[in-house]
XYZ file of C-alpha atoms in Angstrom:
556
model
C 12.424 -0.760 -36.897
C 11.799 -4.044 -35.108
C 11.102 -4.124 -31.375
C 10.949 -7.350 -29.405
C 9.256 -7.257 -26.001
C 9.824 -9.961 -23.388
C 6.664 -10.148 -21.301
C 3.282 -8.501 -21.596
C 0.854 -7.352 -18.900
C 1.206 -3.749 -17.642
C 4.641 -2.719 -18.896
C 5.152 -4.772 -22.027
C 1.660 -4.490 -23.492
C 1.576 -0.740 -22.802
C 4.930 -0.257 -24.536
C 3.792 -2.253 -27.560
C 0.584 -0.240 -27.959
C 2.445 3.061 -27.589
C 5.058 2.108 -30.185
C 2.308 1.321 -32.656
C 0.558 4.632 -32.056
C 3.847 6.458 -32.686
C 5.092 4.362 -35.601
C 2.630 2.708 -37.952
C 5.429 0.877 -39.776
C 7.209 -0.601 -36.748
C 7.465 -4.372 -36.393
C 6.453 -5.338 -32.848
C 6.684 -8.815 -31.315
C 5.709 -9.768 -27.764
C 6.870 -13.069 -26.300
C 4.829 -14.065 -23.254
C 5.518 -17.361 -21.491
C 2.089 -17.578 -19.860
C -1.120 -18.079 -21.803
C -2.271 -14.483 -21.375
C -0.588 -11.342 -22.664
C -2.633 -8.665 -20.933
C -4.664 -9.348 -17.830
C -5.953 -7.600 -14.712
C -3.350 -8.817 -12.250
C -4.847 -6.792 -9.422
C -8.258 -8.318 -10.065
C -7.187 -11.957 -9.707
C -8.152 -12.391 -6.004
C -11.653 -11.120 -6.755
C -12.231 -13.898 -9.261
C -11.413 -16.418 -6.539
C -13.941 -14.705 -4.258
C -16.688 -14.624 -6.869
C -16.783 -10.828 -7.109
C -15.664 -11.115 -10.732
C -17.683 -13.987 -12.200
C -16.771 -13.893 -15.884
C -13.225 -15.109 -16.447
C -13.061 -13.186 -19.725
C -13.207 -9.982 -17.656
C -9.730 -10.783 -16.338
C -8.271 -10.599 -19.836
C -7.826 -7.024 -20.988
C -6.423 -7.874 -24.420
C -5.806 -11.072 -26.351
C -3.278 -11.879 -29.073
C -6.125 -11.593 -31.592
C -7.386 -8.238 -30.331
C -3.866 -6.786 -30.317
C -3.290 -8.014 -33.856
C -6.656 -6.873 -35.191
C -6.401 -3.340 -33.856
C -2.673 -2.655 -33.561
C -0.984 -5.290 -35.722
C 1.143 -6.437 -32.790
C 2.487 -9.977 -33.152
C 1.792 -11.598 -29.775
C 3.075 -15.101 -29.128
C 1.843 -16.514 -25.838
C 3.390 -19.625 -24.319
C 6.688 -18.579 -25.829
C 9.551 -18.261 -23.346
C 12.661 -16.240 -24.074
C 15.477 -18.297 -22.605
C 18.453 -16.152 -23.579
C 19.345 -12.616 -24.665
C 22.364 -12.317 -26.988
C 23.221 -8.599 -27.045
C 26.213 -8.935 -29.384
C 23.949 -10.466 -32.032
C 20.918 -8.329 -31.110
C 18.842 -11.485 -30.867
C 16.926 -13.582 -28.369
C 16.538 -17.345 -28.158
C 12.944 -18.476 -27.748
C 11.257 -21.746 -26.814
C 7.740 -22.554 -27.989
C 6.300 -24.148 -24.856
C 3.632 -26.037 -26.764
C 5.992 -28.006 -28.997
C 9.399 -27.443 -27.429
C 10.912 -25.982 -30.599
C 13.684 -23.428 -30.280
C 14.353 -20.472 -32.566
C 16.154 -17.141 -32.634
C 14.541 -13.761 -33.140
C 16.484 -10.624 -34.012
C 15.693 -7.139 -32.742
C 16.635 -3.516 -33.285
C 15.313 -2.579 -29.842
C 14.503 -4.877 -26.947
C 12.219 -4.250 -23.964
C 12.416 -6.482 -20.895
C 9.110 -6.648 -19.042
C 9.570 -9.895 -17.170
C 8.077 -8.517 -13.959
C 8.513 -10.239 -10.635
C 7.941 -13.727 -9.336
C 6.476 -14.852 -6.011
C 9.073 -15.054 -3.267
C 9.385 -18.650 -2.112
C 10.930 -19.246 1.316
C 13.718 -21.858 1.544
C 11.700 -24.282 3.673
C 10.658 -27.905 3.468
C 7.329 -29.154 2.175
C 6.882 -26.834 -0.785
C 5.902 -29.776 -3.001
C 2.466 -30.230 -1.428
C -0.447 -29.861 -3.828
C -2.316 -27.808 -1.211
C 0.165 -24.951 -1.543
C -0.565 -22.078 -3.946
C 0.858 -18.779 -5.151
C -1.130 -16.056 -6.892
C 0.593 -14.139 -9.658
C -0.880 -15.202 -13.014
C -4.273 -16.038 -14.472
C -3.271 -19.689 -14.392
C -2.579 -19.421 -10.649
C -6.039 -17.935 -10.185
C -7.780 -20.739 -12.040
C -5.859 -23.307 -10.013
C -6.973 -21.776 -6.694
C -10.534 -21.260 -7.930
C -10.863 -24.864 -9.085
C -9.385 -26.189 -5.845
C -11.862 -24.217 -3.749
C -14.751 -25.193 -6.007
C -13.955 -28.919 -6.180
C -12.456 -29.612 -2.752
C -14.561 -27.228 -0.675
C -11.827 -26.452 1.877
C -12.929 -25.129 5.244
C -9.686 -23.498 6.400
C -6.810 -21.615 4.804
C -3.529 -20.116 5.953
C -2.178 -17.132 4.059
C 1.553 -16.602 4.515
C 2.139 -12.900 4.027
C 0.252 -9.745 4.923
C 0.777 -7.496 1.914
C -1.633 -6.552 -0.868
C -2.099 -10.030 -2.321
C -2.220 -11.644 1.125
C -5.012 -9.383 2.374
C -6.982 -9.508 -0.863
C -6.923 -13.288 -1.157
C -7.700 -13.635 2.563
C -10.779 -11.429 2.179
C -11.969 -13.308 -0.872
C -11.498 -16.708 0.767
C -13.534 -15.456 3.729
C -16.229 -14.423 1.255
C -16.182 -18.022 -0.013
C -16.883 -19.223 3.517
C -13.382 -20.281 4.652
C -11.846 -19.684 8.057
C -8.619 -17.824 7.304
C -5.446 -17.136 9.272
C -2.703 -14.768 8.120
C 0.872 -15.431 9.212
C 3.201 -12.441 8.939
C 6.815 -12.100 10.099
C 6.574 -8.394 11.054
C 4.136 -7.527 13.824
C 1.867 -5.682 11.432
C 0.109 -6.121 8.119
C 0.695 -3.850 5.113
C 4.244 -2.530 5.093
C 3.363 0.843 3.459
C 1.630 1.848 6.717
C 3.058 2.810 10.069
C 2.256 0.555 13.022
C -0.461 2.718 14.545
C -2.302 3.136 11.234
C -2.052 -0.584 10.505
C -3.971 -1.198 13.745
C -7.143 -0.034 11.972
C -6.516 -2.650 9.264
C -5.923 -5.322 11.901
C -9.199 -4.432 13.582
C -11.133 -4.771 10.331
C -9.574 -8.149 9.540
C -10.353 -9.488 13.005
C -13.895 -8.106 12.809
C -14.484 -10.376 9.810
C -13.079 -13.440 11.494
C -9.530 -13.468 10.127
C -7.035 -14.808 12.649
C -3.813 -12.781 12.703
C -0.576 -14.510 13.615
C 1.835 -11.580 13.602
C 5.519 -11.621 14.432
C 5.787 -15.249 13.395
C 7.830 -17.004 10.715
C 6.789 -19.980 8.573
C 9.424 -22.709 8.856
C 7.926 -25.382 6.637
C 4.933 -27.435 5.585
C 4.016 -31.052 6.182
C 1.107 -33.082 4.876
C -1.423 -33.825 7.564
C -4.371 -35.984 6.592
C -6.127 -34.222 3.746
C -4.575 -30.873 4.648
C -1.341 -29.119 5.504
C 0.423 -28.443 8.780
C 2.070 -25.019 8.710
C 5.124 -25.093 10.957
C 5.879 -21.825 12.766
C 8.969 -20.671 14.609
C 8.479 -20.649 18.405
C 4.718 -21.208 18.068
C 2.298 -24.057 17.666
C 1.707 -25.131 14.085
C -1.447 -24.241 12.182
C -3.538 -26.801 10.341
C -5.245 -25.798 7.097
C -6.924 -27.354 4.090
C -4.934 -25.043 1.811
C -2.095 -22.512 2.010
C -1.492 -19.366 -0.044
C 2.100 -18.143 -0.219
C 2.001 -14.348 -0.495
C 5.185 -13.244 1.237
C 6.132 -10.866 -1.538
C 7.803 -10.845 -4.920
C 11.339 -10.673 -6.266
C 12.429 -9.238 -9.633
C 12.489 -11.901 -12.358
C 15.787 -10.939 -13.948
C 17.749 -14.090 -14.710
C 17.761 -13.223 -18.433
C 19.199 -9.783 -17.743
C 21.819 -11.158 -15.375
C 22.972 -13.795 -17.850
C 23.181 -11.155 -20.574
C 25.507 -9.071 -18.409
C 23.243 -6.168 -17.527
C 23.998 -4.118 -14.433
C 21.795 -5.173 -11.535
C 20.693 -3.406 -8.366
C 18.416 -4.033 -5.371
C 17.502 -7.692 -4.978
C 18.816 -8.403 -8.462
C 16.622 -5.803 -10.165
C 17.686 -4.244 -13.444
C 19.327 -0.840 -13.194
C 17.901 1.650 -15.691
C 18.318 5.366 -16.262
C 15.390 7.787 -16.369
C 14.826 6.869 -20.043
C 14.332 3.231 -18.963
C 17.575 2.230 -20.728
C 19.651 -0.613 -19.276
C 23.433 -0.754 -19.216
C 23.401 -2.481 -22.624
C 22.643 -0.316 -25.676
C 19.243 -0.721 -27.338
C 17.835 -2.713 -24.402
C 15.174 -1.174 -22.175
C 13.515 -2.550 -19.047
C 10.235 -1.645 -17.349
C 7.918 -2.721 -14.553
C 8.497 -4.840 -11.481
C 11.877 -6.041 -12.773
C 13.564 -2.642 -12.527
C 15.099 -0.542 -9.793
C 13.619 2.952 -9.558
C 14.271 6.167 -7.660
C 11.841 7.034 -4.895
C 10.316 10.414 -5.677
C 10.465 11.655 -2.070
C 13.805 10.372 -0.801
C 15.721 9.995 -4.053
C 16.848 6.595 -2.770
C 16.873 3.396 -4.809
C 13.618 1.464 -4.501
C 11.595 -1.484 -5.730
C 7.948 -0.599 -6.243
C 5.824 -3.366 -7.703
C 2.691 -1.548 -8.808
C 0.778 -1.445 -12.077
C 0.716 2.365 -12.358
C 4.499 2.829 -12.492
C 4.847 -0.145 -14.862
C 2.380 1.414 -17.308
C 4.158 4.769 -17.236
C 7.559 3.135 -17.703
C 6.287 1.166 -20.699
C 5.068 4.356 -22.312
C 8.367 6.147 -21.610
C 10.443 3.314 -23.103
C 8.235 3.336 -26.192
C 8.560 7.110 -26.599
C 12.340 6.884 -26.497
C 12.494 3.928 -28.867
C 10.485 6.013 -31.325
C 12.867 8.968 -31.146
C 11.379 10.919 -28.250
C 12.933 12.016 -24.983
C 10.600 10.929 -22.174
C 11.886 10.682 -18.598
C 10.703 8.759 -15.556
C 10.797 11.049 -12.522
C 10.543 8.360 -9.868
C 7.878 6.518 -7.932
C 5.783 7.769 -5.025
C 4.430 4.311 -4.298
C 0.844 5.567 -4.114
C -1.353 2.586 -3.336
C -4.808 1.653 -2.135
C -6.522 -1.515 -0.974
C -10.028 -2.595 -0.062
C -10.106 -4.376 3.299
C -13.639 -5.714 3.693
C -15.701 -2.611 4.538
C -12.865 -0.073 4.713
C -10.292 1.386 2.359
C -6.620 1.896 3.203
C -4.361 4.106 1.094
C -0.879 5.570 1.278
C 1.485 7.738 -0.715
C 5.086 8.861 -0.307
C 7.031 7.560 2.681
C 5.912 6.514 6.137
C 7.296 7.756 9.433
C 9.739 4.895 10.007
C 11.270 5.481 6.563
C 11.678 9.181 7.362
C 13.443 8.215 10.593
C 15.837 5.847 8.801
C 16.550 8.491 6.166
C 17.514 10.973 8.886
C 14.826 13.467 7.864
C 13.784 16.012 10.489
C 10.030 15.597 10.223
C 6.791 16.245 12.020
C 3.376 14.616 11.688
C -0.297 15.300 12.214
C -3.263 13.015 12.771
C -6.875 13.887 12.121
C -10.220 12.091 12.041
C -12.501 13.979 9.666
C -15.835 12.816 8.245
C -15.800 11.682 4.634
C -18.537 14.213 3.842
C -20.630 16.842 5.578
C -21.613 15.555 9.016
C -25.241 16.608 8.618
C -25.647 14.603 5.390
C -26.761 11.008 6.096
C -24.242 8.184 5.940
C -21.116 10.060 6.910
C -18.227 7.988 8.231
C -15.018 8.972 9.962
C -11.655 8.456 8.336
C -8.224 8.401 9.957
C -5.462 10.446 8.360
C -1.767 10.825 9.020
C 0.340 13.358 7.134
C 4.130 13.565 7.468
C 6.155 16.615 6.459
C 9.696 17.959 6.710
C 10.068 20.540 9.479
C 12.336 23.117 7.861
C 10.933 23.088 4.326
C 7.362 21.910 5.072
C 7.804 19.497 2.165
C 5.107 16.806 2.236
C 6.774 13.438 2.777
C 3.788 11.120 2.781
C 0.285 10.353 3.948
C -1.777 7.399 5.110
C -5.572 7.363 5.144
C -7.958 4.672 6.340
C -11.710 4.939 6.193
C -14.695 4.452 3.955
C -15.849 6.490 0.944
C -13.573 9.298 -0.140
C -10.235 7.824 0.918
C -9.185 7.466 -2.724
C -9.934 11.119 -3.484
C -7.907 12.452 -0.554
C -4.856 10.260 -1.092
C -4.771 11.237 -4.768
C -4.958 14.935 -3.896
C -2.022 14.587 -1.504
C -0.044 12.488 -3.996
C -0.590 15.215 -6.578
C 0.508 17.861 -4.075
C 3.732 15.954 -3.385
C 4.448 15.570 -7.094
C 3.756 19.253 -7.715
C 6.049 20.312 -4.882
C 3.364 21.960 -2.742
C 4.162 22.425 0.924
C 2.146 20.868 3.722
C 0.855 24.320 4.671
C -0.424 24.883 1.128
C -2.846 21.993 1.551
C -5.084 24.487 3.347
C -5.277 26.629 0.201
C -6.422 23.943 -2.229
C -9.786 24.763 -3.809
C -11.470 21.358 -3.751
C -14.938 20.364 -4.897
C -17.640 20.464 -2.256
C -21.207 19.279 -1.961
C -22.676 17.662 1.183
C -22.769 14.095 -0.234
C -19.076 14.248 -1.133
C -17.151 16.463 1.258
C -17.276 19.370 3.670
C -16.589 23.006 2.904
C -13.300 22.401 4.687
C -12.161 19.194 2.999
C -10.118 16.701 5.065
C -7.079 17.623 2.976
C -7.634 21.288 3.822
C -8.017 20.319 7.473
C -4.611 18.651 7.443
C -3.180 21.893 6.109
C -4.960 23.936 8.788
C -3.531 21.748 11.566
C -0.015 21.970 10.152
C -0.397 25.740 9.796
C -1.422 25.945 13.465
C 1.637 23.970 14.527
C 4.036 25.956 12.365
C 2.634 29.230 13.672
C 2.808 27.940 17.259
C -0.926 28.094 17.851
C -0.723 24.574 19.256
C 1.839 22.057 20.512
C 1.313 18.326 20.116
C 2.095 15.113 21.899
C 1.578 11.615 20.542
C 0.335 8.153 21.430
C 3.892 6.908 22.000
C 4.498 9.722 24.532
C 1.656 8.753 26.864
C 3.457 6.099 28.897
C 6.223 8.582 29.751
C 3.975 11.416 30.860
C 4.572 12.473 34.491
C 2.013 10.959 36.828
C 3.587 12.254 40.042
C 1.460 15.382 40.187
C 3.955 17.556 38.308
C 1.642 17.749 35.271
C -2.097 17.839 34.615
C -3.509 15.119 32.344
C -6.849 16.393 31.081
C -9.584 14.497 29.199
C -12.065 16.960 27.671
C -14.687 14.486 26.465
C -18.123 14.186 28.016
C -18.520 12.410 31.318
C -20.230 9.494 29.555
C -17.360 9.114 27.083
C -14.811 9.323 29.880
C -16.596 6.675 31.959
C -16.759 4.315 28.998
C -12.966 4.241 28.842
C -10.048 6.566 29.517
C -6.299 6.606 30.040
C -5.114 6.101 33.601
C -4.204 9.348 35.349
C -6.380 11.661 33.260
C -8.969 13.822 34.984
C -12.202 14.713 33.198
C -13.380 18.256 32.525
C -15.628 18.433 29.421
C -14.553 21.167 27.026
C -17.839 23.045 27.378
C -17.266 23.343 31.144
C -13.598 24.214 30.935
C -13.776 28.015 31.135
C -15.859 27.768 34.315
C -13.520 25.240 35.940
C -10.081 26.668 35.181
C -9.540 27.050 38.939
C -9.288 23.236 39.120
C -6.159 23.265 36.924
C -2.812 24.378 38.355
C -1.412 27.080 36.073
C 2.148 26.264 37.142
C 1.989 22.774 35.641
C 2.018 21.682 31.981
C -1.355 20.397 30.797
C -1.658 17.405 28.448
C -5.073 17.479 26.806
C -6.982 14.707 25.033
C -10.444 14.191 23.507
C -11.957 11.576 21.198
C -10.517 12.724 17.871
C -8.393 15.822 18.560
C -10.878 18.606 17.766
C -12.315 19.305 21.218
C -8.895 19.002 22.804
C -7.608 21.570 20.296
C -10.375 23.955 21.347
C -9.568 23.241 24.990
C -5.880 23.888 24.314
C -6.662 27.261 22.785
C -8.761 28.130 25.850
C -5.921 27.136 28.147
C -3.270 28.948 26.123
C -5.443 32.037 26.084
C -5.499 31.914 29.870
C -1.767 31.550 30.310
C -1.377 27.775 30.574
C 1.391 25.665 29.042
C -0.504 22.905 27.240
C -0.163 20.161 24.645
C -2.803 18.600 22.412
C -2.979 14.832 21.872
C -2.653 14.172 18.124
C -5.288 11.733 16.925
C -7.341 11.562 20.102
C -8.457 8.739 22.363
C -9.946 6.965 19.340
C -6.465 6.408 17.922
C -4.905 5.571 21.287
C -7.557 2.992 22.150
C -7.186 1.263 18.765
C -3.391 1.060 19.119
C -3.457 -0.293 22.681
C -6.126 -2.868 21.872
C -4.132 -4.002 18.861
C -0.895 -4.311 20.825
C -2.628 -6.467 23.420
C -4.186 -8.747 20.811
C -0.919 -9.179 18.902
C 0.719 -10.483 22.064
C -2.113 -12.896 22.845
C -3.168 -14.218 19.426
């Protein structure tokens, strides 16, 4: 059996290796139009920043290594320009000499990935404008920074690549501004959680220009003028376009394959396209979201690897199925880590799901062990079924562990309440006896069993301030004096039982503290004494971050 694979990297190279492990006699050919068949795409920004110093570390496999170990015929700088399904062949151009030839196949895998989205604006021909998708792109940016020593950069786009390249340019000493059309960075996060990311970027000197659209580029002296809609232009010595990617599927379209979202290739759960004996994997394909069941585009290396393996299994006579993508992702943002899995709140709203949410601010490990840092967590679940819909976590050490536990729980079909029952590893340097994931389950269990009612940051502005309700801040006097929400009175939680006479029992009480723990204790005290009360989810820490961020977005 002869399998031809169009494109390497995560999906194509994985499929090729899997086919060889399953079939020692198979003929396997990979055509890759770039000069590298298998490279660490996610590591490219860190080469620019000097974190990865050896360029060979970016290359996971070479044509020689794949031939020596697996007898895979890899031909880099070979571009497939046409698929001819009726002949079971592809037309190929050797980019080094321009020669054309045809190659037959028994099975074909399309792993063409995605290409950088380029806005339809003027000035794209400037040599100070860069994209970052391939190893060659990385070298081009690296050499420009090394030889031209730019002082300023504008990054258009606030997703994974945008944030990573911005951080690494800052590490190289550049002043960096990020321009983003939505009023937040990092689409996988809800607005309030993204505020923590915004704060970290600003803390390291990155200028955020949110809610603004790039309308074009013009040369200006030795640099570039970035034209913005309804705002003053930005001058920079270089510009990185990182506004996203689109499926690279022109070959599939020309061959008559059925296409879906944004021109992506429609496949079934065996990774088969609408044309027999042709499979597709990776960023080029439309997938099913594991939580919603809706069609989705998820451009991540993990799903691409799994899809490559599944396609290979089925080509070799197996019956492997792709169950959908959760979109679990994680990113380093200077000194913090931000991770998400499943869907965010706004997606749940659009999908018409009846959901609830909890916020918590646990320590990453036992509070008495030195070096502990607070993380911010948000967990979303379906009200009737308690199905976990998604989670977002931002913090320091341990974020990766918690997001992976919750992603596993979603995949396994555990309920949000069952998070409290998970038996997770504990030692003071790594966690607490009640792990943050357990804590999320405890809070949800309290809500479900009506031990506590919540209110949220977006409810605060509509709270009654006419005396018909009591707004109660249970932090210490010092904390309260350092900053509080207008209209809240201060009774520290440890004084509350002795001062209940100061709170009118006929009025609802809205309680807040710094993180949500003391206000929960206060709420239980009040409920136990016959009060109608509500606990602020996430605490003043969350509220202050959101309000500060909103103000800065409007003024930056």
